[in-house]
CSV table of C-alpha atoms and ligand atoms in Angstrom, one decimal:
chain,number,residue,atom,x,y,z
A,272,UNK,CA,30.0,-29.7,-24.3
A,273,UNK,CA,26.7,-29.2,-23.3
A,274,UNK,CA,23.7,-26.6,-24.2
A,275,UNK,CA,22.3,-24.9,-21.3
A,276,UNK,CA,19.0,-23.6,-20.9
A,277,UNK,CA,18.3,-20.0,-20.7
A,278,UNK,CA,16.8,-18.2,-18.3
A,279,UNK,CA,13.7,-15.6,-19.2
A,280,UNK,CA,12.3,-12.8,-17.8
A,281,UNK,CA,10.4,-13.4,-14.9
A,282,UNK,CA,12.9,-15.9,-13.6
A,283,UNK,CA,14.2,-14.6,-10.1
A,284,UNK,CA,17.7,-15.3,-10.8
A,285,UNK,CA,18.0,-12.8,-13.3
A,286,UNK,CA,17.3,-10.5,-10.7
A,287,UNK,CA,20.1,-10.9,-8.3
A,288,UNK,CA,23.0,-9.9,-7.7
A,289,UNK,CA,26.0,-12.2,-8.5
A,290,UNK,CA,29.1,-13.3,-6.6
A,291,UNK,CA,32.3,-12.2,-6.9
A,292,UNK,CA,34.1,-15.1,-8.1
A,293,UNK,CA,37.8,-15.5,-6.4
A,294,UNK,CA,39.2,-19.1,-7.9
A,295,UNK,CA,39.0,-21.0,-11.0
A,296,UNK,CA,37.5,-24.9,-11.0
A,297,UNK,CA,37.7,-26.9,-13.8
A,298,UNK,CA,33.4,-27.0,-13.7
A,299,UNK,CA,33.7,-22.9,-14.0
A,300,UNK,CA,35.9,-23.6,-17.0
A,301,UNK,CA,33.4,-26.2,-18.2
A,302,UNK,CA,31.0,-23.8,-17.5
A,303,UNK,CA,32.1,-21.0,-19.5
A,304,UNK,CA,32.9,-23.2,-22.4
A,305,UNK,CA,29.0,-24.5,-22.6
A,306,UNK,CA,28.3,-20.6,-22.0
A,307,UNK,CA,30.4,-20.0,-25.5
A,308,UNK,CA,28.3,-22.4,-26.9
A,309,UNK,CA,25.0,-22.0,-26.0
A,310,UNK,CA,25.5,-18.2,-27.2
A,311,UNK,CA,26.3,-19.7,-30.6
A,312,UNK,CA,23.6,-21.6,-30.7
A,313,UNK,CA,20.9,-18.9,-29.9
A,314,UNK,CA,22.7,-16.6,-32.0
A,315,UNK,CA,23.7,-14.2,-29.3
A,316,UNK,CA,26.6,-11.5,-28.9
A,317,UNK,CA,26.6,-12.3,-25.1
A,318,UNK,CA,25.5,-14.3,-22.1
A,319,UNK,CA,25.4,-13.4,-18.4
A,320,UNK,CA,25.7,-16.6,-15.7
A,321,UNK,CA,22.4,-15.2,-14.2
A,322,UNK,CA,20.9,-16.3,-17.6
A,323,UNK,CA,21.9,-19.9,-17.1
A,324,UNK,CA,20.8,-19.9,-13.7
A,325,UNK,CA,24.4,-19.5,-12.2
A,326,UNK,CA,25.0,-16.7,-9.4
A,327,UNK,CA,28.8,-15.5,-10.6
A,328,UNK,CA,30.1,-12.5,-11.7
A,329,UNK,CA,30.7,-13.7,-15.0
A,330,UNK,CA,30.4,-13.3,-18.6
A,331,UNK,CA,31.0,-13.8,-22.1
A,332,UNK,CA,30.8,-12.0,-25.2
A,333,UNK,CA,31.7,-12.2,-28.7
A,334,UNK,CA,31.9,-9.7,-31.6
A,335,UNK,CA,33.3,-9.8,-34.6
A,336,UNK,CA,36.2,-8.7,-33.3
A,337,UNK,CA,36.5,-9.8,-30.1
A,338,UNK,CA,35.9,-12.7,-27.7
A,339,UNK,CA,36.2,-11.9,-24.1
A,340,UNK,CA,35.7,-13.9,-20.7
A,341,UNK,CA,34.8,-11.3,-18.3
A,342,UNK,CA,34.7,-12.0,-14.6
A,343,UNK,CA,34.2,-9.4,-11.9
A,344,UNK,CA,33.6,-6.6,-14.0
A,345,UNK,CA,33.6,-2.8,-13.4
A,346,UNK,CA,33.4,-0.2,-15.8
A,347,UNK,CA,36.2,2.4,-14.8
A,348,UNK,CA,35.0,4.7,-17.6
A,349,UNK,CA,32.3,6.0,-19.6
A,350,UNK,CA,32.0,8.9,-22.1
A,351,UNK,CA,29.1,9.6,-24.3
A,352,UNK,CA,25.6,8.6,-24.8
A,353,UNK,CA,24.1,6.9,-28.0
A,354,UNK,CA,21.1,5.0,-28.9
A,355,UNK,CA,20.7,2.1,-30.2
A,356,UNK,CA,18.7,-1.2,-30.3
A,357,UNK,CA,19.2,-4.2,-28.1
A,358,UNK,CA,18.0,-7.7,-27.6
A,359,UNK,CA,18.2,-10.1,-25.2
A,360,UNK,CA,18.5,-14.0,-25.2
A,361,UNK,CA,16.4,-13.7,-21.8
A,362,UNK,CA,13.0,-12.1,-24.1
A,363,UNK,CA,13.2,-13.4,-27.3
A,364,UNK,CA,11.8,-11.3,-30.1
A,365,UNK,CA,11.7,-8.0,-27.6
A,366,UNK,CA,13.9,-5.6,-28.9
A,367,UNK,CA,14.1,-1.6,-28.6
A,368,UNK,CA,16.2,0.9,-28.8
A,369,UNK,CA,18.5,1.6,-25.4
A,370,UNK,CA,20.7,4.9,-24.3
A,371,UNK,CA,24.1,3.8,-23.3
A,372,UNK,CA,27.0,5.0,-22.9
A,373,UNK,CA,29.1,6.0,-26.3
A,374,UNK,CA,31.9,4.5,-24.9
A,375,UNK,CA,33.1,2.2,-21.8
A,376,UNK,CA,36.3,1.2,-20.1
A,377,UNK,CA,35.9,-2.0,-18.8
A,378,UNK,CA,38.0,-3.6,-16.2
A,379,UNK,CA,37.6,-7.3,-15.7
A,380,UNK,CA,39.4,-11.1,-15.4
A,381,UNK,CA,39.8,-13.3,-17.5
A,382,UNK,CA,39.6,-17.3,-17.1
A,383,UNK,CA,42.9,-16.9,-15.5
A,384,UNK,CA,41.8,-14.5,-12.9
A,385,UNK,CA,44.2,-12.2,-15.0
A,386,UNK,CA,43.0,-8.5,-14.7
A,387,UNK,CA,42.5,-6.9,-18.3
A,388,UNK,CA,41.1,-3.7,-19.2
A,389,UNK,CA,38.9,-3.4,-22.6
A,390,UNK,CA,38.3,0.1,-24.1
A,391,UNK,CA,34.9,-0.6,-26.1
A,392,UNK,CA,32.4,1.5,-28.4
A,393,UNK,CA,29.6,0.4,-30.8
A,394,UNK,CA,28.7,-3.1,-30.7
A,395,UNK,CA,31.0,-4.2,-28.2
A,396,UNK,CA,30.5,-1.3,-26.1
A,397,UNK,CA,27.0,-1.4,-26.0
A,398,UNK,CA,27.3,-5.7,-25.1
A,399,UNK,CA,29.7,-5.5,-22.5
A,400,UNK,CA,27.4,-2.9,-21.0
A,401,UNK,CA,24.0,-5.0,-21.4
A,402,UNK,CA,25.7,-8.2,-19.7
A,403,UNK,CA,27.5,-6.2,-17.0
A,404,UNK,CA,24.0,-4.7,-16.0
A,405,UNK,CA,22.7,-8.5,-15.8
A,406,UNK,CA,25.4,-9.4,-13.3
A,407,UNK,CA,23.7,-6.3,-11.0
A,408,UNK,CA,20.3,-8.3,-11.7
A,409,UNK,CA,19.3,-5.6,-14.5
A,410,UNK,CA,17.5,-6.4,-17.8
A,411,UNK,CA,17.7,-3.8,-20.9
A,412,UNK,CA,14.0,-3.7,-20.7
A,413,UNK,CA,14.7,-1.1,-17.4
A,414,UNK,CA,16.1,1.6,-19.0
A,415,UNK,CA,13.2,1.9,-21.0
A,416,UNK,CA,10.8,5.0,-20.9
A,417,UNK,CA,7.7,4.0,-19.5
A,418,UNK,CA,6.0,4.3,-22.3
A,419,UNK,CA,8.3,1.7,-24.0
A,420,UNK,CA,8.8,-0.6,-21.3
A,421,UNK,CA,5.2,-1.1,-21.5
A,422,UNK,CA,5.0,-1.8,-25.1
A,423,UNK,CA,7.6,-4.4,-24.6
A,424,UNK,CA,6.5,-5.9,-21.5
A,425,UNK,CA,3.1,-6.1,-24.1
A,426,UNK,CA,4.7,-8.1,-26.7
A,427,UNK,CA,6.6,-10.2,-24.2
A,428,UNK,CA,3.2,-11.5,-22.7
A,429,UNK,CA,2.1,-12.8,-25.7
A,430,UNK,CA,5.7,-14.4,-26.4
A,431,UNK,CA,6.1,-15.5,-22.4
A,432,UNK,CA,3.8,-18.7,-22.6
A,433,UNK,CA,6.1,-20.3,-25.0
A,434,UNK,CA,8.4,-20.4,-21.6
A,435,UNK,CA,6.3,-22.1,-19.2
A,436,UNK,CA,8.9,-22.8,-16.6
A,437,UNK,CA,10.8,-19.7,-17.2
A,438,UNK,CA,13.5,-21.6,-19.4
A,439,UNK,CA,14.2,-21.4,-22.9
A,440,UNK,CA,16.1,-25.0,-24.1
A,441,UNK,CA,17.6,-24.7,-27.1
A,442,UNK,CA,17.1,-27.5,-29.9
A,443,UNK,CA,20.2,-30.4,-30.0
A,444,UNK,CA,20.0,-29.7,-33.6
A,445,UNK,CA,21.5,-26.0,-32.8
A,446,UNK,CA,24.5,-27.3,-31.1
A,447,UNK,CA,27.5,-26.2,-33.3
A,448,UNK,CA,28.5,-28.9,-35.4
A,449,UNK,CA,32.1,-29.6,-34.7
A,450,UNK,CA,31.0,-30.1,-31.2
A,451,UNK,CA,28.5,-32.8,-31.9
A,452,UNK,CA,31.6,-35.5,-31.0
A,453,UNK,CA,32.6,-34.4,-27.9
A,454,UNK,CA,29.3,-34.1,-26.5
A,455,UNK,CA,30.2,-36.7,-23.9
A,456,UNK,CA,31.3,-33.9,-21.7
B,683,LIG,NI1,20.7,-10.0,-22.1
């Protein structure tokens, strides 16, 4: 198991667009599992492969609720709007309030490459529809008014320079605990 570093804004591969994955290696599986963690460690909901510098269609997320692998994802169905507020692990300590939709129907695979579909509102909702946007290189910071995008694009230039290659490493220290043996991997 392994922490990866994080991509932040400004770095160009959190602008593209991702690749359709089409087979499973055992380094995508290793991949996702270092994904799971490094979420955990940056106490985050959810983590787009653009974010650790990969060009997939992938993603995880993890609610209370739910933990989900989601690979080539479409949403099938939307209903609704509601506000709410978001962060992202890609501008730490930016957060604002973002319109989305109330509720989503997500079709997507899972490590498998089986094809689920999740039905999702609130918290889950409102992740699955943050990471999918990162996976069409979109940040939440884009569906702000302009107003607001500027007042968070503010704050994010005084928190930017703690960045100075664009990547965030998370501390060893943060690394979950019962994986600290088997960081051989
Ligand atoms: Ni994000």
């Amino acid at each position: 198991m392994a922490l990866l570093d994080i991509h932040v804004l400004g770095s160009p591969i959190l602008r593209q667009e991702t690749v359709r994955v089409d087979s499973i290696t055992p380094e995508l599986r290793r991949l996702v599992d270092n994904m799971f963690d490094t979420m955990h460690a940056a106490k985050g909901i959810g983590l787009a492969a653009p974010q650790v510098g990969r060009r997939e269609s992938l993603a995880v997320v993890e609610t209370d609720d739910r933990r989900l692998v989601v690979i080539n994802p479409e949403i099938v169905l939307v209903e609704g709007k509601i506000r709410g507020e978001e962060g992202c692990l890609s501008i730490p300590e930016v957060y604002a309030d973002v319109e989305r939709a109330a509720r989503v129907i997500v079709r997507a695979q899972d490590i498998d490459l089986q094809w689920y579909e999740v039905e999702a509102s609130e918290l889950l909702g409102r992740c699955l529809q943050h990471e999918i946007d990162h996976l069409h290189g979109k940040m939440f910071t884009d569906r702000l008014s302009l107003l607001k995008r500027r007042s968070a694009m503010k704050l994010w230039d005084e928190e930017k320079f703690q960045y100075p290659k664009l990547l965030r490493v998370l501390p060893v220290g943060d690394l979950p605990p019962e994986r600290d043996a088997a960081s051989a991997d």
